[in-house]
């Protein structure tokens, strides 16, 4: 973390998120440069909706999973042609909104979804690009038999352009052998589809679920492009038969985010030193973190010159639950009320994934910063008691 960052974070109101757009765009550029030339890159919007429209030219499009996310894209003037509309549950309303937005591509995760998409395509008299989503053994998508059955009767869907397959299995995966095996499986299956059904998949939308290093005892090099480098040959081989888009969220966005929270209280009870901060687990979530057992990358910013004394502390948030533990055992140097703790790699999911309405505490401020515009406030504090009350008065 730079000295300039420390100066900024020392005076911000807390808790707050800051997303560094320079880091974000450097990251997306690096990822794109390590993909084969004819493989494109999509951003999974669910990872961080505040980054929509701010990802630069290295992102080809967005994977969107709800009407709410579509509306965010509309507000940010994202071209509908660059959207892949996914979701395990697409309602009539969702599909209608997507057609009104002129969404470029739909995924079909069931026969019902496919029928609904076809109905609306007929209503709008529009040929609709569809990716059939292949399940990986969970609630998402359809199994091979169902997809092959659909491909044997494509004449039923007059307005559907079956362009290919969408496939995603899991997130936070750090063994490239898993993804290589998946791409090989898909390549073999595509050959069967060509031979048996005369279906030529023209596109693969693939989510490799590449992992991010969040904790200081983990394999930190997984956050680098090693994972992509090991997938390069498999992706290149696949791209010789059809166009390929790699869909990433966490792997693109995690590194650009910081979460800043202030120390509000320090106390000792029953042999344990406690630090209480003004944030908590309703704002800060790391994949793999359980009851604060692991230590994420963080920086302690002191309000005054610390004494050279290290003690072990439990870092707790402000929620009235024993689960609100950010770090169970961590060494801090002379913490004081008013000091800031800056948690790194919070650019993906933390901003939306926490139990943010619990106890009716305010939602944090959200900033972006870059070298051109400096620090810019995207969202001010939002009082959630207005949402959690049956009395919708604006006077309180």
C-alpha positions as semicolon CSV with decimal commas, in nm:
position;residue;x (nm);y (nm);z (nm)
1;X;0,000;0,000;0,000
2;X;0,142;0,339;-0,099
3;X;0,206;0,636;0,129
4;X;-0,059;0,828;-0,068
5;X;-0,313;0,554;0,007
6;X;-0,230;0,569;0,376
7;X;-0,283;0,946;0,374
8;X;-0,624;0,903;0,208
9;X;-0,741;0,615;0,426
10;X;-0,632;0,796;0,744
11;X;-0,896;1,067;0,695
12;X;-1,185;0,881;0,529
13;X;-1,508;0,835;0,718
14;X;-1,535;0,472;0,817
15;X;-1,638;0,211;0,742
16;X;-1,579;0,262;0,369
17;X;-1,482;0,075;0,057
18;X;-1,234;0,214;-0,193
19;X;-1,192;0,057;-0,537
20;X;-0,874;0,151;-0,721
21;X;-0,958;0,181;-1,093
22;X;-0,592;0,200;-1,195
23;X;-0,528;-0,136;-1,028
24;X;-0,848;-0,274;-1,178
25;X;-0,757;-0,180;-1,532
26;X;-0,398;-0,297;-1,496
27;X;-0,534;-0,628;-1,371
28;X;-0,785;-0,671;-1,654
29;X;-0,519;-0,575;-1,910
30;X;-0,277;-0,831;-1,765
31;X;-0,540;-1,106;-1,769
32;X;-0,644;-1,026;-2,125
33;X;-0,282;-1,029;-2,241
34;X;-0,236;-1,382;-2,104
35;X;-0,531;-1,522;-2,298
36;X;-0,493;-1,661;-2,652
37;X;-0,546;-1,396;-2,917
38;X;-0,894;-1,515;-3,018
39;X;-1,024;-1,568;-2,662
40;X;-1,224;-1,279;-2,514
41;X;-1,289;-1,178;-2,154
42;X;-1,623;-1,112;-1,982
43;X;-1,681;-0,972;-1,633
44;X;-1,929;-1,144;-1,400
45;X;-2,119;-0,841;-1,274
46;X;-2,223;-1,011;-0,949
47;X;-1,864;-0,983;-0,827
48;X;-1,895;-0,604;-0,795
49;X;-2,173;-0,400;-0,959
50;X;-1,994;-0,073;-0,878
51;X;-1,728;-0,156;-1,136
52;X;-1,970;-0,172;-1,430
53;X;-1,859;0,067;-1,702
54;X;-1,523;0,122;-1,534
55;X;-1,332;-0,184;-1,656
56;X;-1,177;-0,038;-1,971
57;X;-1,138;-0,183;-2,317
58;X;-1,004;-0,523;-2,212
59;X;-1,350;-0,647;-2,110
60;X;-1,570;-0,759;-2,400
61;X;-1,894;-0,782;-2,206
62;X;-2,080;-0,864;-1,886
63;X;-2,246;-1,172;-1,744
64;X;-2,569;-1,050;-1,582
65;X;-2,789;-1,262;-1,355
66;X;-3,096;-1,052;-1,262
67;X;-3,321;-0,773;-1,376
68;X;-3,163;-0,558;-1,107
69;X;-2,821;-0,611;-1,263
70;X;-2,971;-0,534;-1,605
71;X;-3,096;-0,204;-1,465
72;X;-2,748;-0,124;-1,333
73;X;-2,608;-0,184;-1,683
74;X;-2,881;0,037;-1,831
75;X;-2,790;0,321;-1,593
76;X;-2,425;0,286;-1,693
77;X;-2,519;0,287;-2,065
78;X;-2,382;-0,061;-2,132
79;X;-2,472;-0,181;-2,481
80;X;-2,720;-0,469;-2,449
81;X;-2,537;-0,651;-2,728
82;X;-2,246;-0,699;-2,487
83;X;-2,454;-0,870;-2,217
84;X;-2,492;-1,243;-2,154
85;X;-2,812;-1,279;-1,952
86;X;-2,770;-1,577;-1,720
87;X;-2,954;-1,695;-1,405
88;X;-3,080;-2,023;-1,269
89;X;-3,430;-1,869;-1,246
90;X;-3,541;-1,640;-1,528
91;X;-3,899;-1,527;-1,483
92;X;-4,131;-1,396;-1,753
93;X;-4,061;-1,046;-1,622
94;X;-3,682;-1,102;-1,638
95;X;-3,695;-1,225;-1,996
96;X;-3,929;-0,944;-2,100
97;X;-3,691;-0,683;-1,953
98;X;-3,395;-0,846;-2,127
99;X;-3,571;-0,832;-2,465
100;X;-3,667;-0,468;-2,411
101;X;-3,299;-0,399;-2,339
102;X;-3,192;-0,583;-2,657
103;X;-2,968;-0,820;-2,464
104;X;-2,726;-0,990;-2,701
105;X;-2,717;-1,343;-2,562
106;X;-2,927;-1,554;-2,325
107;X;-2,835;-1,869;-2,140
108;X;-3,104;-2,136;-2,121
109;X;-3,083;-2,332;-1,797
110;X;-3,396;-2,545;-1,847
111;X;-3,648;-2,641;-2,112
112;X;-3,892;-2,396;-1,956
113;X;-3,646;-2,108;-1,995
114;X;-3,582;-2,204;-2,354
115;X;-3,956;-2,208;-2,429
116;X;-4,002;-1,865;-2,267
117;X;-3,709;-1,717;-2,460
118;X;-3,846;-1,861;-2,784
119;X;-4,194;-1,721;-2,708
120;X;-4,055;-1,371;-2,655
121;X;-3,833;-1,399;-2,961
122;X;-4,146;-1,470;-3,165
123;X;-4,327;-1,181;-2,997
124;X;-4,044;-0,942;-3,081
125;X;-3,989;-1,113;-3,420
126;X;-3,621;-1,137;-3,338
127;X;-3,371;-1,417;-3,379
128;X;-3,225;-1,473;-3,032
129;X;-2,875;-1,599;-2,956
130;X;-2,885;-1,873;-2,690
131;X;-2,618;-2,062;-2,500
132;X;-2,738;-2,392;-2,354
133;X;-2,597;-2,415;-2,004
134;X;-2,440;-2,749;-1,918
135;X;-2,476;-2,848;-1,552
136;X;-2,172;-2,951;-1,352
137;X;-2,377;-3,152;-1,105
138;X;-2,563;-2,868;-0,933
139;X;-2,884;-2,666;-0,979
140;X;-2,739;-2,463;-1,265
141;X;-2,803;-2,568;-1,622
142;X;-2,913;-2,895;-1,779
143;X;-2,749;-3,235;-1,808
144;X;-2,606;-3,369;-2,131
145;X;-2,907;-3,586;-2,211
146;X;-3,145;-3,289;-2,187
147;X;-2,924;-3,069;-2,402
148;X;-2,880;-3,343;-2,662
149;X;-3,256;-3,397;-2,666
150;X;-3,306;-3,025;-2,735
151;X;-3,046;-3,029;-3,011
152;X;-3,225;-3,319;-3,177
153;X;-3,539;-3,104;-3,213
154;X;-3,403;-2,755;-3,285
155;X;-3,668;-2,704;-3,555
156;X;-3,921;-2,651;-3,275
157;X;-3,747;-2,326;-3,182
158;X;-3,784;-2,111;-3,491
159;X;-3,647;-1,795;-3,335
160;X;-3,356;-1,947;-3,144
161;X;-3,002;-1,930;-3,272
162;X;-2,826;-2,203;-3,074
163;X;-2,476;-2,059;-3,072
164;X;-2,310;-2,288;-2,818
165;X;-2,262;-2,387;-2,456
166;X;-2,219;-2,209;-2,124
167;X;-2,022;-2,394;-1,854
168;X;-1,917;-2,302;-1,501
169;X;-1,850;-2,532;-1,208
170;X;-1,712;-2,357;-0,899
171;X;-1,510;-2,066;-0,767
172;X;-1,180;-2,025;-0,579
173;X;-1,012;-2,307;-0,770
174;X;-0,632;-2,312;-0,762
175;X;-0,552;-2,638;-0,945
176;X;-0,543;-2,578;-1,322
177;X;-0,565;-2,953;-1,379
178;X;-0,937;-2,929;-1,301
179;X;-1,001;-2,667;-1,569
180;X;-0,781;-2,845;-1,823
181;X;-0,986;-3,163;-1,769
182;X;-1,308;-2,963;-1,816
183;X;-1,195;-2,805;-2,141
184;X;-1,088;-3,147;-2,269
185;X;-1,428;-3,288;-2,174
186;X;-1,608;-3,005;-2,352
187;X;-1,392;-3,043;-2,661
188;X;-1,470;-3,415;-2,679
189;X;-1,841;-3,354;-2,622
190;X;-1,850;-3,086;-2,891
191;X;-1,714;-3,346;-3,131
192;X;-2,000;-3,580;-3,040
193;X;-2,253;-3,300;-3,093
194;X;-2,110;-3,239;-3,440
195;X;-2,116;-3,605;-3,536
196;X;-2,444;-3,713;-3,381
197;X;-2,664;-3,405;-3,410
198;X;-2,488;-3,205;-3,680
199;X;-2,471;-2,923;-3,430
200;X;-2,166;-2,705;-3,466
201;X;-2,103;-2,513;-3,140
202;X;-1,986;-2,171;-3,249
203;X;-1,920;-2,035;-2,902
204;X;-1,816;-2,148;-2,553
205;X;-1,880;-1,921;-2,255
206;X;-1,650;-2,068;-1,990
207;X;-1,615;-1,975;-1,624
208;X;-1,292;-2,129;-1,492
209;X;-1,348;-1,998;-1,135
210;X;-0,985;-1,901;-1,086
211;X;-0,883;-1,856;-0,722
212;X;-0,758;-1,551;-0,534
213;X;-0,522;-1,553;-0,236
214;X;-0,693;-1,385;0,060
215;X;-0,491;-1,503;0,360
216;X;-0,129;-1,460;0,457
217;X;-0,078;-1,834;0,512
218;X;-0,199;-1,930;0,166
219;X;-0,027;-1,978;-0,167
220;X;0,006;-1,614;-0,269
221;X;0,128;-1,685;-0,620
222;X;-0,218;-1,807;-0,723
223;X;-0,321;-1,443;-0,753
224;X;-0,075;-1,402;-1,037
225;X;-0,128;-1,510;-1,395
226;X;0,023;-1,855;-1,341
227;X;-0,323;-2,012;-1,348
228;X;-0,402;-1,853;-1,684
229;X;-0,064;-1,948;-1,825
230;X;-0,131;-2,312;-1,742
231;X;-0,469;-2,295;-1,917
232;X;-0,334;-2,119;-2,225
233;X;-0,277;-2,424;-2,444
234;X;-0,615;-2,581;-2,363
235;X;-0,800;-2,257;-2,433
236;X;-0,606;-2,204;-2,756
237;X;-0,689;-2,556;-2,875
238;X;-1,058;-2,503;-2,800
239;X;-1,060;-2,164;-2,972
240;X;-0,951;-2,327;-3,298
241;X;-1,293;-2,497;-3,316
242;X;-1,519;-2,221;-3,180
243;X;-1,498;-1,874;-3,031
244;X;-1,431;-1,875;-2,657
245;X;-1,510;-1,622;-2,387
246;X;-1,355;-1,662;-2,043
247;X;-1,589;-1,531;-1,777
248;X;-1,425;-1,403;-1,458
249;X;-1,537;-1,194;-1,162
250;X;-1,337;-1,247;-0,845
251;X;-1,009;-1,298;-1,033
252;X;-1,046;-0,961;-1,205
253;X;-1,188;-0,748;-0,924
254;X;-1,063;-0,874;-0,588
255;X;-0,727;-0,697;-0,594
256;X;-0,862;-0,347;-0,659
257;X;-1,058;-0,320;-0,334
258;X;-0,981;-0,197;0,015
259;X;-1,216;-0,196;0,315
260;X;-1,133;0,062;0,580
261;X;-1,266;0,040;0,934
262;X;-1,174;0,230;1,254
263;X;-1,090;0,098;1,599
264;X;-1,365;0,220;1,833
265;X;-1,283;0,028;2,150
266;X;-1,006;-0,181;2,308
267;X;-1,065;-0,400;2,611
268;X;-0,947;-0,706;2,802
269;X;-1,179;-0,980;2,931
270;X;-1,111;-1,330;3,060
271;X;-0,755;-1,335;2,928
272;X;-0,842;-1,209;2,580
273;X;-0,752;-0,870;2,429
274;X;-1,035;-0,736;2,215
275;X;-1,035;-0,469;1,948
276;X;-1,382;-0,353;1,840
277;X;-1,409;-0,182;1,501
278;X;-1,694;0,017;1,348
279;X;-1,736;-0,235;1,066
280;X;-1,783;-0,609;1,076
281;X;-1,878;-0,925;0,892
282;X;-2,183;-0,750;0,743
283;X;-1,935;-0,558;0,525
284;X;-1,634;-0,787;0,500
285;X;-1,649;-1,140;0,359
286;X;-1,365;-1,354;0,231
287;X;-1,424;-1,687;0,062
288;X;-1,290;-1,955;0,298
289;X;-1,293;-1,740;0,611
290;X;-1,467;-1,908;0,907
291;X;-1,508;-1,722;1,239
292;X;-1,193;-1,520;1,180
293;X;-0,964;-1,823;1,195
294;X;-0,744;-1,703;0,906
295;X;-0,555;-1,376;0,877
296;X;-0,634;-1,177;0,561
297;X;-0,387;-0,929;0,416
298;X;-0,437;-0,603;0,606
299;X;-0,259;-0,282;0,703
300;X;-0,271;-0,113;1,044
301;X;-0,266;0,267;1,015
302;X;-0,171;0,439;1,341
303;X;-0,311;0,775;1,448
304;X;0,004;0,848;1,647
305;X;0,353;0,706;1,680
306;X;0,312;0,356;1,830
307;X;0,519;0,210;2,110
308;X;0,716;-0,097;2,009
309;X;0,492;-0,350;2,179
310;X;0,314;-0,639;2,010
311;X;0,023;-0,821;2,165
312;X;-0,231;-1,068;2,037
313;X;-0,585;-0,940;1,978
314;X;-0,922;-1,063;1,864
315;X;-1,066;-0,819;1,607
316;X;-1,444;-0,794;1,642
317;X;-1,704;-0,596;1,454
318;X;-2,001;-0,398;1,581
319;X;-2,273;-0,659;1,539
320;X;-2,444;-0,811;1,842
321;X;-2,349;-1,167;1,753
322;X;-2,057;-1,381;1,862
323;X;-2,000;-1,459;1,494
324;X;-1,878;-1,105;1,421
325;X;-1,508;-1,184;1,434
326;X;-1,281;-1,049;1,160
327;X;-0,959;-1,200;1,297
328;X;-0,951;-1,433;1,598
329;X;-0,580;-1,411;1,680
330;X;-0,359;-1,146;1,528
331;X;-0,056;-0,952;1,649
332;X;-0,103;-0,573;1,651
333;X;0,153;-0,309;1,746
334;X;0,014;-0,075;2,011
335;X;-0,341;-0,030;1,873
336;X;-0,532;0,280;1,980
337;X;-0,887;0,405;1,941
338;X;-0,907;0,589;1,609
339;X;-0,650;0,373;1,431
340;X;-0,757;0,233;1,095
341;X;-0,746;-0,127;0,978
342;X;-0,737;-0,157;0,600
343;X;-0,836;-0,497;0,463
344;X;-0,697;-0,580;0,120
345;X;-0,844;-0,775;-0,175
346;X;-1,203;-0,671;-0,108
347;X;-1,291;-0,573;-0,464
348;X;-1,511;-0,878;-0,522
349;X;-1,829;-0,977;-0,337
350;X;-1,767;-0,807;0,002
351;X;-1,959;-0,498;-0,102
352;X;-2,279;-0,698;-0,167
353;X;-2,238;-1,038;0,000
354;X;-2,247;-0,946;0,369
355;X;-2,552;-0,954;0,597
356;X;-2,580;-0,581;0,548
357;X;-2,930;-0,531;0,691
358;X;-2,859;-0,705;1,022
359;X;-2,911;-0,473;1,323
360;X;-3,016;-0,191;1,088
361;X;-2,666;-0,047;1,076
362;X;-2,579;0,198;0,795
363;X;-2,436;0,082;0,465
364;X;-2,079;0,209;0,416
365;X;-1,965;0,478;0,179
366;X;-1,819;0,359;-0,150
367;X;-1,540;0,539;-0,334
368;X;-1,336;0,485;-0,648
369;X;-1,000;0,644;-0,713
370;X;-0,760;0,676;-1,002
371;X;-0,468;0,893;-1,107
372;X;-0,690;1,119;-1,321
373;X;-0,981;1,202;-1,090
374;X;-0,846;1,119;-0,746
375;X;-1,100;1,000;-0,489
376;X;-1,465;1,005;-0,602
377;X;-1,767;0,919;-0,384
378;X;-1,999;0,676;-0,564
379;X;-2,242;0,610;-0,281
380;X;-2,295;0,795;0,046
381;X;-2,400;0,630;0,371
382;X;-2,744;0,465;0,348
383;X;-2,951;0,427;0,663
384;X;-3,099;0,077;0,661
385;X;-3,346;0,139;0,945
386;X;-3,572;0,293;0,679
387;X;-3,567;-0,035;0,490
388;X;-3,611;-0,253;0,799
389;X;-3,908;-0,060;0,942
390;X;-4,276;-0,106;0,865
391;X;-4,312;0,272;0,908
392;X;-4,162;0,431;0,598
393;X;-4,117;0,779;0,741
394;X;-3,847;0,998;0,596
395;X;-3,838;1,220;0,904
396;X;-3,627;0,991;1,124
